[in-house]
PDB file of C-alpha atoms and ligand atoms in Angstrom:
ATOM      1  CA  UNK A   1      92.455 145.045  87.945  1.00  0.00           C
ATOM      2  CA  UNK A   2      90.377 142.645  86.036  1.00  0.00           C
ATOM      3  CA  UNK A   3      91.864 138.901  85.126  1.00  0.00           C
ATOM      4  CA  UNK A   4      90.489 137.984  81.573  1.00  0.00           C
ATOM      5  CA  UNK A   5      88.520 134.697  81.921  1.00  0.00           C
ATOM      6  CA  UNK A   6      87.826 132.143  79.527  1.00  0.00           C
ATOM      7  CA  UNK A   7      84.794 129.055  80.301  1.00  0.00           C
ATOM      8  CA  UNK A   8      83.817 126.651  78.117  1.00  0.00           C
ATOM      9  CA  UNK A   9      80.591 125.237  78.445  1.00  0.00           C
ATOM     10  CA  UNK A  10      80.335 121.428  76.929  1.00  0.00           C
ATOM     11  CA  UNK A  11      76.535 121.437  76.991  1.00  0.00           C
ATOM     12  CA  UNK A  12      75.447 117.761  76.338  1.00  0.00           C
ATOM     13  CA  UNK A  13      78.098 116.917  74.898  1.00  0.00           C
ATOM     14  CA  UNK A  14      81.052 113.999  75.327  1.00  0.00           C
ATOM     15  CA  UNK A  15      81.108 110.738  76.632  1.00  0.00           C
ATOM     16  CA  UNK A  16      83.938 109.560  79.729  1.00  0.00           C
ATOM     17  CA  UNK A  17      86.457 108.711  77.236  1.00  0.00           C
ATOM     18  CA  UNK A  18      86.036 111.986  74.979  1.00  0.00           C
ATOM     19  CA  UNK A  19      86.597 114.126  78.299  1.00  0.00           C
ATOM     20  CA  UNK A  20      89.172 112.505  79.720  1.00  0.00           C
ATOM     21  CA  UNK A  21      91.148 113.237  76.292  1.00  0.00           C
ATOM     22  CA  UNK A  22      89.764 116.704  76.340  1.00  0.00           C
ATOM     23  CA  UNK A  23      91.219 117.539  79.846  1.00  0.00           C
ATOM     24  CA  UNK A  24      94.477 115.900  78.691  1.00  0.00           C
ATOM     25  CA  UNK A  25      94.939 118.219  76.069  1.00  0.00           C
ATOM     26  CA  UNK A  26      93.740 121.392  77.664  1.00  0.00           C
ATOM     27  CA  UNK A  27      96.327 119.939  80.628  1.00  0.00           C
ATOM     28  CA  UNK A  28      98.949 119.545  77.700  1.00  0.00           C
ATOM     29  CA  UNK A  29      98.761 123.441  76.570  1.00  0.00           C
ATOM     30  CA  UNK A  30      97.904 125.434  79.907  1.00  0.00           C
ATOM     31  CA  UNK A  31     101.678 126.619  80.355  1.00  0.00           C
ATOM     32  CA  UNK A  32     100.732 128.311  76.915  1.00  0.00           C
ATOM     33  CA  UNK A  33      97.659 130.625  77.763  1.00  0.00           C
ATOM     34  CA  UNK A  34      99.758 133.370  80.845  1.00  0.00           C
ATOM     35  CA  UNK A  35      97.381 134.863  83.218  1.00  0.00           C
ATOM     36  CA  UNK A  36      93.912 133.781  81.787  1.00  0.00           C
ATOM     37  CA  UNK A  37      91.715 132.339  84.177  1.00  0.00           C
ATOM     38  CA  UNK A  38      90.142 128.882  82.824  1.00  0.00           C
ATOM     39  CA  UNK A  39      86.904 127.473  83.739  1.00  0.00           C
ATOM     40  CA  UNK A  40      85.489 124.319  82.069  1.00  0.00           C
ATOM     41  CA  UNK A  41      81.522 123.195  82.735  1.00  0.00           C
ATOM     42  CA  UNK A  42      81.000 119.560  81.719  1.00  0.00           C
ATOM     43  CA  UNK A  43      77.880 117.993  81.946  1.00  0.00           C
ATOM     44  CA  UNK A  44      76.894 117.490  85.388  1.00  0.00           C
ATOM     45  CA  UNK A  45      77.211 113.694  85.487  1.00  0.00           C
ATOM     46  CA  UNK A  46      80.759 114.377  84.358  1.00  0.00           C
ATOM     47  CA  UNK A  47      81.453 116.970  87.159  1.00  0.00           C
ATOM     48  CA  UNK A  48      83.537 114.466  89.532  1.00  0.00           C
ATOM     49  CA  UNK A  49      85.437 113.444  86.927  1.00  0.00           C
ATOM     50  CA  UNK A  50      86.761 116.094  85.606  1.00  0.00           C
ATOM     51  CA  UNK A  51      87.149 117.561  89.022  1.00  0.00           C
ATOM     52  CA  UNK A  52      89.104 114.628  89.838  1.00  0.00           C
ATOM     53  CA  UNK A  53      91.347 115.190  86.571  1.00  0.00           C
ATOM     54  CA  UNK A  54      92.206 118.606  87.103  1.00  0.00           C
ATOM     55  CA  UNK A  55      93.202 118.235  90.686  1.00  0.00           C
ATOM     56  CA  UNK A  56      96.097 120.825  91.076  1.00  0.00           C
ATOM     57  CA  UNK A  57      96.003 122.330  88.120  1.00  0.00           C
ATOM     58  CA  UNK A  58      94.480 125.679  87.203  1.00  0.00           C
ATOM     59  CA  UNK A  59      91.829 124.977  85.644  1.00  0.00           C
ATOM     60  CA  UNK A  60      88.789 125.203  87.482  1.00  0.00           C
ATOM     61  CA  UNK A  61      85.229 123.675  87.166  1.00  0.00           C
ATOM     62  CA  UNK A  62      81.542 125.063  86.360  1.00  0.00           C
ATOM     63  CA  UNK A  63      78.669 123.956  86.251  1.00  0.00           C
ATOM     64  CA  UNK A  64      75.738 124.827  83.498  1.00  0.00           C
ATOM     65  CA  UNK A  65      73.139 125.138  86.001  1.00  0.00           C
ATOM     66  CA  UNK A  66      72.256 125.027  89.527  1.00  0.00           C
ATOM     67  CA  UNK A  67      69.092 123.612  91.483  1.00  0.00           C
ATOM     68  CA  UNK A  68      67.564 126.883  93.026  1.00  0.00           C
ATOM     69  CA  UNK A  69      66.694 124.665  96.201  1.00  0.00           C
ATOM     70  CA  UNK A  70      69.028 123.100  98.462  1.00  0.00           C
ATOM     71  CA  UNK A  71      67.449 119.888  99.165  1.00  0.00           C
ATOM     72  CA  UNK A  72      64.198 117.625  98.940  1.00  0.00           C
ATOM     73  CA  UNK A  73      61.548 116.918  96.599  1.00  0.00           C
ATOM     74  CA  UNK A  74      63.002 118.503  93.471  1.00  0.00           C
ATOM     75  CA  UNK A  75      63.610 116.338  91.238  1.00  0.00           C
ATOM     76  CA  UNK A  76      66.103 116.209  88.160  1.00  0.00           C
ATOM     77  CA  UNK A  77      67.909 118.790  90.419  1.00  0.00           C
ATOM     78  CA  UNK A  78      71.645 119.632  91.555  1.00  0.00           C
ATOM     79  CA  UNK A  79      71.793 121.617  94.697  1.00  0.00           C
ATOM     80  CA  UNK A  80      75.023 124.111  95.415  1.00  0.00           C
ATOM     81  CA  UNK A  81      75.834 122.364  97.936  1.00  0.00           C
ATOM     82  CA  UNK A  82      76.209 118.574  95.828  1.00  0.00           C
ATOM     83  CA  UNK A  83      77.893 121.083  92.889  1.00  0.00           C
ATOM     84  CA  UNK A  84      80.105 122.472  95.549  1.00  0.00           C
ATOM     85  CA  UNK A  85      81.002 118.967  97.248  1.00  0.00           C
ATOM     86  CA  UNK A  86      82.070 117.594  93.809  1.00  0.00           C
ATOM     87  CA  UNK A  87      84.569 120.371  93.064  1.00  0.00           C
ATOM     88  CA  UNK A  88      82.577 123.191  91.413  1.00  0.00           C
ATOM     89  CA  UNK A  89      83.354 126.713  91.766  1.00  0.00           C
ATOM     90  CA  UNK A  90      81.294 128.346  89.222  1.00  0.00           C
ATOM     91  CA  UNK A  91      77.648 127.583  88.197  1.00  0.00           C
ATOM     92  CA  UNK A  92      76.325 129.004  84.404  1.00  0.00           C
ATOM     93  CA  UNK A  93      72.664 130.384  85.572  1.00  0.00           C
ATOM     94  CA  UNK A  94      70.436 131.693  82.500  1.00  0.00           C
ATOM     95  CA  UNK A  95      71.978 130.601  79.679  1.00  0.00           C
ATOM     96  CA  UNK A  96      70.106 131.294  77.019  1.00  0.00           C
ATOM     97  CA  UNK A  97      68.954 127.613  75.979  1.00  0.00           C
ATOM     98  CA  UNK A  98      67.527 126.982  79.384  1.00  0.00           C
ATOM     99  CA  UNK A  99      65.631 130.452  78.864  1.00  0.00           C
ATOM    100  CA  UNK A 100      64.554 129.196  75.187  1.00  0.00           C
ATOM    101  CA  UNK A 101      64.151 125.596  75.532  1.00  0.00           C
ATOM    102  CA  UNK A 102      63.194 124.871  78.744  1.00  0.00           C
ATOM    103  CA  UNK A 103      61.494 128.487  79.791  1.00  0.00           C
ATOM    104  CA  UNK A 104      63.359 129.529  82.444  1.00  0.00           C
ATOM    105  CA  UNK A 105      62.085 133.046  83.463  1.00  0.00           C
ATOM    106  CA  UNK A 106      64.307 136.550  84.732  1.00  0.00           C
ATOM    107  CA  UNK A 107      62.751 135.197  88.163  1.00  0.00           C
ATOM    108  CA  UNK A 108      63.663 131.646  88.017  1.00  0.00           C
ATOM    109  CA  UNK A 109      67.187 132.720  86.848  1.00  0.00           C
ATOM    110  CA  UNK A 110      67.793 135.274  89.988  1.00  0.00           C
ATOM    111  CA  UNK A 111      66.840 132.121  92.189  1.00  0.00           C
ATOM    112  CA  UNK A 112      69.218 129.986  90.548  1.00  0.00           C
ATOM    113  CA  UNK A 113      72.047 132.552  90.892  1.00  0.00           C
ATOM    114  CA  UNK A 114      71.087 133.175  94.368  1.00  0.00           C
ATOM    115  CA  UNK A 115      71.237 129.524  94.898  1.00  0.00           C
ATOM    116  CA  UNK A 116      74.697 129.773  93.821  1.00  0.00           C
ATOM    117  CA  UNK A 117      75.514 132.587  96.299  1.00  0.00           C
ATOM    118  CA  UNK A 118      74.613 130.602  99.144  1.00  0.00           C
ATOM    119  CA  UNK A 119      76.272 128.045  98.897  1.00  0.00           C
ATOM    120  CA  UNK A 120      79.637 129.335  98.009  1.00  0.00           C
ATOM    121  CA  UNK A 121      79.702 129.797  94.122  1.00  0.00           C
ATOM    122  CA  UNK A 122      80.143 132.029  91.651  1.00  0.00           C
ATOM    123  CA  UNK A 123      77.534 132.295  89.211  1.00  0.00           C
ATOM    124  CA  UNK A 124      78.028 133.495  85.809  1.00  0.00           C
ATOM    125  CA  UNK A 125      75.093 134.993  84.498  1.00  0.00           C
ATOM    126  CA  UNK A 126      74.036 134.429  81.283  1.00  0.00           C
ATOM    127  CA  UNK A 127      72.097 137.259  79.623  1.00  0.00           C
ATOM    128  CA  UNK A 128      71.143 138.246  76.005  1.00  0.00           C
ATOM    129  CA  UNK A 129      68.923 139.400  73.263  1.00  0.00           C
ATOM    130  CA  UNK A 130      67.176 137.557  70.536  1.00  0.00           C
ATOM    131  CA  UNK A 131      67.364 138.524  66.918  1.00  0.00           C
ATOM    132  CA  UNK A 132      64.233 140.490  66.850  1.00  0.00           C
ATOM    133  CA  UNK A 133      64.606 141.734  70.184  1.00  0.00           C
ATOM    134  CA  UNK A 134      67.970 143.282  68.466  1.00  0.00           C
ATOM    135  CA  UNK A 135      66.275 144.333  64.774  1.00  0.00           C
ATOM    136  CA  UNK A 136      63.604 146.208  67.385  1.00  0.00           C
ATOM    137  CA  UNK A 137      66.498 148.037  69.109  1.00  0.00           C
ATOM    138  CA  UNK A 138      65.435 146.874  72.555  1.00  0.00           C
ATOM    139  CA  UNK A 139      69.340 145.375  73.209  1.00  0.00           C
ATOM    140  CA  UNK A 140      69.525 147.487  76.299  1.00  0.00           C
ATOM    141  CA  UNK A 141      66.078 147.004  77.567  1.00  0.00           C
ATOM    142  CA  UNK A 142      66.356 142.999  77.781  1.00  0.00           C
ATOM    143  CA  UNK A 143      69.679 142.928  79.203  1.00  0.00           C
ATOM    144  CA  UNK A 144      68.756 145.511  81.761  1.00  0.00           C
ATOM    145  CA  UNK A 145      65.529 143.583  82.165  1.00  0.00           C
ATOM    146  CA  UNK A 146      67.274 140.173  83.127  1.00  0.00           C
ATOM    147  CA  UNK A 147      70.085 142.157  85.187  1.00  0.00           C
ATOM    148  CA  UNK A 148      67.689 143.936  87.164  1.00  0.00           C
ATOM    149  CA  UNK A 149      66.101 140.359  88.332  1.00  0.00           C
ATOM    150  CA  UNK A 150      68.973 139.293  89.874  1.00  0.00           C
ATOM    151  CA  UNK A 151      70.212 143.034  91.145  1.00  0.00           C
ATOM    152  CA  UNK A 152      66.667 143.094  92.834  1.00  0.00           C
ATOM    153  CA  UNK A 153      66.827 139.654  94.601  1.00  0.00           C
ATOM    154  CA  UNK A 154      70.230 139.271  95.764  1.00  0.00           C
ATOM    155  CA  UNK A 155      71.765 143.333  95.606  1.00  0.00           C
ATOM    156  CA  UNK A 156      74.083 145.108  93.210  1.00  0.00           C
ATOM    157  CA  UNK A 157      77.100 144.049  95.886  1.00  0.00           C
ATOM    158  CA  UNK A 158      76.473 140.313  94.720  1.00  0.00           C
ATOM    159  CA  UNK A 159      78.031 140.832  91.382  1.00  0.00           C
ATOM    160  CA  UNK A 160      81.154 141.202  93.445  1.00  0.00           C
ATOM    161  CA  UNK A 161      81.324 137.585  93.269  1.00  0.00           C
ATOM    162  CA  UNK A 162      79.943 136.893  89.989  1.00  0.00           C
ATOM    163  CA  UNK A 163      80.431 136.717  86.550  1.00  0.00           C
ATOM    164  CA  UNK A 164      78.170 138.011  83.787  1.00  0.00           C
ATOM    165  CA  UNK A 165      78.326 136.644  80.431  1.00  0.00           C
ATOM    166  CA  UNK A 166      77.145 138.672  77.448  1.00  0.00           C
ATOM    167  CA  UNK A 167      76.116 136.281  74.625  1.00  0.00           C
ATOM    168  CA  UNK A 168      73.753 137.549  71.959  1.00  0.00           C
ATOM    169  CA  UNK A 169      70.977 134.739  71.225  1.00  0.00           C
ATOM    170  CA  UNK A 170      71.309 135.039  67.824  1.00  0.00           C
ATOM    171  CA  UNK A 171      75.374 134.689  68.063  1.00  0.00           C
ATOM    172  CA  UNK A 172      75.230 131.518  69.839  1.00  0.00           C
ATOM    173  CA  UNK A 173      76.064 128.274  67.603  1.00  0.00           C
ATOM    174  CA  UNK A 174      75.072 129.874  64.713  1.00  0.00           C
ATOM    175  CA  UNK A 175      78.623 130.939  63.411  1.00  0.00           C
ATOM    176  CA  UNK A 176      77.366 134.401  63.392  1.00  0.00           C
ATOM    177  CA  UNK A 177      79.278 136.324  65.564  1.00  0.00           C
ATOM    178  CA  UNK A 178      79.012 140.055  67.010  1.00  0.00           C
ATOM    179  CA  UNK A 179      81.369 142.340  66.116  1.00  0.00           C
ATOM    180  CA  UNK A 180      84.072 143.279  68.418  1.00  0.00           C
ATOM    181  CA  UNK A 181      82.528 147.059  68.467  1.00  0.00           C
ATOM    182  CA  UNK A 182      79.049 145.707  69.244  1.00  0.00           C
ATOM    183  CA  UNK A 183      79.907 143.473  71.505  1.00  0.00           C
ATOM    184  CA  UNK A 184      81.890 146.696  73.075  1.00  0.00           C
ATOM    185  CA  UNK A 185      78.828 148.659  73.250  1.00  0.00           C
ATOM    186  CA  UNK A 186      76.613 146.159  75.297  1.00  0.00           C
ATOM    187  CA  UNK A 187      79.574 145.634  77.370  1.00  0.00           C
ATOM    188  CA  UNK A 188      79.982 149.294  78.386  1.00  0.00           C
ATOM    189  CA  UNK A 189      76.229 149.472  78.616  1.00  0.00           C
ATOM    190  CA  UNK A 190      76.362 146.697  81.514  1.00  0.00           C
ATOM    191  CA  UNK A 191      79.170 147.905  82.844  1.00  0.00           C
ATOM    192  CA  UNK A 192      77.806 151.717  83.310  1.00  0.00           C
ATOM    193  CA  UNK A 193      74.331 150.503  84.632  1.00  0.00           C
ATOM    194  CA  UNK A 194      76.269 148.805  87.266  1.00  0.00           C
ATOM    195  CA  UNK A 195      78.548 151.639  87.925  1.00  0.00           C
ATOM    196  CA  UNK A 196      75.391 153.871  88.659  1.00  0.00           C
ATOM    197  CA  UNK A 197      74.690 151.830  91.566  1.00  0.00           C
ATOM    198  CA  UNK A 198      78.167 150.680  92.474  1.00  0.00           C
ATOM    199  CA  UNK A 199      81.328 152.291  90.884  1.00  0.00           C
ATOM    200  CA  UNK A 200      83.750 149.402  92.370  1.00  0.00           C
ATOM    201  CA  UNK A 201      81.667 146.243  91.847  1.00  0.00           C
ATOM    202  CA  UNK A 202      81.671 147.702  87.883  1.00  0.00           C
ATOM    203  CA  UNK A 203      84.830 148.044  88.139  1.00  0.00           C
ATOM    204  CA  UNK A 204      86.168 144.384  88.722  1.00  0.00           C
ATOM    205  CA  UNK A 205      83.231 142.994  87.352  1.00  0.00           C
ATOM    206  CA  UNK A 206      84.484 140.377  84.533  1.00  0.00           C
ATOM    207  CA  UNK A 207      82.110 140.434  81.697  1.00  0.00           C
ATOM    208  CA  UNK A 208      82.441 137.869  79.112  1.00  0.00           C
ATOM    209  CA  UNK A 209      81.390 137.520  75.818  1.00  0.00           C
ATOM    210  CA  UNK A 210      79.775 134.323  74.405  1.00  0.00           C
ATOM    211  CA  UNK A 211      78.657 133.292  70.459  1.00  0.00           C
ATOM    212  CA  UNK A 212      80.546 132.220  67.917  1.00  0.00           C
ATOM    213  CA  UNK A 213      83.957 132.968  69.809  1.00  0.00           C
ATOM    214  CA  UNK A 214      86.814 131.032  67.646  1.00  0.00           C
ATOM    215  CA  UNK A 215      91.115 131.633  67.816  1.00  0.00           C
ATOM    216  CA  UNK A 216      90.172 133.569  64.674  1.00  0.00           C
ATOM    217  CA  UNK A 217      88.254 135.842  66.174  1.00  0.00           C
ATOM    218  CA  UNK A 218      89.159 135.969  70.107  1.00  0.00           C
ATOM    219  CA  UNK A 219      91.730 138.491  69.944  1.00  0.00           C
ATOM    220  CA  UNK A 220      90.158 141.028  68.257  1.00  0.00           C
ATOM    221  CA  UNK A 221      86.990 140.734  70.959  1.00  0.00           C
ATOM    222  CA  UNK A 222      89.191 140.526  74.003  1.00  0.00           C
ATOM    223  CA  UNK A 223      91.037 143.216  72.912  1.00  0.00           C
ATOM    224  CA  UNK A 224      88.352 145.712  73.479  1.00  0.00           C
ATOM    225  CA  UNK A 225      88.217 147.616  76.783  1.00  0.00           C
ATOM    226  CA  UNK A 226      85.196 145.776  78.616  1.00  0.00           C
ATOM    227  CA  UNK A 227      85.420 142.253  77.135  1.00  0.00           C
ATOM    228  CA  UNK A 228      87.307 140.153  79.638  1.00  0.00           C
ATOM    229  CA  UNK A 229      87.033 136.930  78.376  1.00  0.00           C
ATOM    230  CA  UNK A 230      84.741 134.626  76.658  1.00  0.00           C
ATOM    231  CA  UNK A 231      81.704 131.928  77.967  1.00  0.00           C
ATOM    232  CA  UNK A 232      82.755 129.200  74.846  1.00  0.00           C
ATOM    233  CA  UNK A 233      80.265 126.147  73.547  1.00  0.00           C
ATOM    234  CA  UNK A 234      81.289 124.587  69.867  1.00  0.00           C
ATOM    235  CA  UNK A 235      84.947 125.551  70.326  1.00  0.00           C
ATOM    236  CA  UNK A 236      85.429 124.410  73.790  1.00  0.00           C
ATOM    237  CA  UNK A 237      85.273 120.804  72.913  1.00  0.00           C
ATOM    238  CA  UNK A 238      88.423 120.665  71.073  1.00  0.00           C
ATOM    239  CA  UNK A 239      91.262 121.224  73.209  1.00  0.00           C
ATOM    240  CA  UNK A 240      93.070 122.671  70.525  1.00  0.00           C
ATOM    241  CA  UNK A 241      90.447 125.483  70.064  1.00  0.00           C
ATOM    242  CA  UNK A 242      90.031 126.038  73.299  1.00  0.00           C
ATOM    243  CA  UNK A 243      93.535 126.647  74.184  1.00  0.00           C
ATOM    244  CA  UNK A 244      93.916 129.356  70.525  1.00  0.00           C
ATOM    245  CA  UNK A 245      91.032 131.348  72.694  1.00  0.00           C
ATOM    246  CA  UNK A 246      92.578 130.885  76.071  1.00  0.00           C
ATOM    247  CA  UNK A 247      95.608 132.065  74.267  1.00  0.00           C
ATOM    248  CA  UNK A 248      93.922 135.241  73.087  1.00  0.00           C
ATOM    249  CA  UNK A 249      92.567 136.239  76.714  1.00  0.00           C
ATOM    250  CA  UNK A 250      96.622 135.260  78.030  1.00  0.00           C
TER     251      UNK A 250
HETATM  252  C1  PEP B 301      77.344 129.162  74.454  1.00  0.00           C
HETATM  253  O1  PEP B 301      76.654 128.163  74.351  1.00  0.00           O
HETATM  254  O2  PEP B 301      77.393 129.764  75.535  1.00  0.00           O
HETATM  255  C2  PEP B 301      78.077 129.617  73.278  1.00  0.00           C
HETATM  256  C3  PEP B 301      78.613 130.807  73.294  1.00  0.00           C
HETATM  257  O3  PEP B 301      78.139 128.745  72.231  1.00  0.00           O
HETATM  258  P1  PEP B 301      79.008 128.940  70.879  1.00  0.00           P
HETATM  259  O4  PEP B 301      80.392 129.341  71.300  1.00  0.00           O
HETATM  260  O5  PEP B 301      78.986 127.589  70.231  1.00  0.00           O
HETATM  261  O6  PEP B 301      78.318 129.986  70.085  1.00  0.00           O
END
């Protein structure tokens, strides 16, 4: 039985004052959203904060990437370990602006997420197709692609402890959203490509969907039978938002 789960990644975004107000709120409506599971990735130099804010609640904490070393020369890096030390119990690998902007590869993305793995969190992995990569009707192939990478490095029984998140390049903070039905399809594909290898690691896998995901429109995507949940940017910084979509996965 799958738990719907609903993370909202801040990106750069947010100063101390702004996330300590953000928290508050999201604090303020969690009796509100049922059984949803809620994740919230703030920027990493906000990570003990925000750790230290939601202390006993149930909200837990991400973060939006993870050094694929555990220690020395690397730097501008976070290791699992420091992630895990702070409070972390997820860590986004391969979303699709570190893929765009900062050309991070299928390869470097497995490392990251097996990074995660070893030191004791759970990745959600990021994967999706560009515009064209859609108008060429090469969905499947791309997503496969960047699944296979980490299926190869770390096993099909990793995903047992993982997330993935399904977010369409061209849906992300663009307004532009997928519809629930083709959303559905990519899901299912995902889902059945992981069956073939593993029937029961498909089965509990959560797969969320990411771009463009507002209260307007959550319901209607969670609502179909392999969307569990949503990966959340622009409306994850309002706490009112945010808690309309947690709503929708309760
Ligand atoms: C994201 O960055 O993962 C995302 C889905 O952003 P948005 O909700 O703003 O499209």
């Amino acid at each position: 039985m799958r738990t719907k789960l609903v993370a909202g990644n801040w990106k750069m975004n947010g100063s101390l004052a702004s996330i300590r107000e953000l928290i508050k709120g999201i604090q303020a409506g969690m009796g509100s959203v049922g059984s949803a599971g809620v994740i919230v990735c703030p920027p990493a130099i906000y990570i003990a904060e925000v750790s230290k804010l939601v202390e006993g609640s149930n909200i837990s904490v991400g973060s939006q990437n993870i050094g694929d070393q555990d220690s020395g020369a690397y730097t501008g890096e976070i290791s699992g370990a420091m992630l895990k030390e702070y409070g972390c119990e997820y860590a986004i690998v391969g979303h699709s602006e570190r893929r765009s902007i900062y050309g991070e590869t299928d390869e470097m993305v497995a490392n990251r997420y097996a990074a995660a793995r070893r030191n004791g969190l759970k990745p959600i992995l990021c994967v999706g197709e560009l515009l064209e990569e859609r108008e060429q009707g090469i969905t499947e192939e791309v997503v496969g692609r960047q699944i296979d990478a980490v299926i190869s490095l770390e096993g099909v029984e990793s995903l047992a402890d993982a997330v993935i998140a399904y977010e369409p390049v061209w849906a992300i903070g663009t307004g532009k959203t997928a519809s629930p039905e083709q959303a559905q399809d990519v899901h299912k594909f995902i889902r059945d490509k992981i069956a073939a290898l593993n029937a029961d690691v498909a089965a509990n896998l959560v797969i969320q969907y990411g771009g463009s995901v507002k209260g307007s429109n959550a319901q209607e995507l969670f609502g179909m039978p392999d969307i569990d949940g949503g990966l959340i940017g622009g409306a994850a910084l309002q706490a009112d938002d945010f808690l309309a979509i947690c709503q929708a996965a309760g």
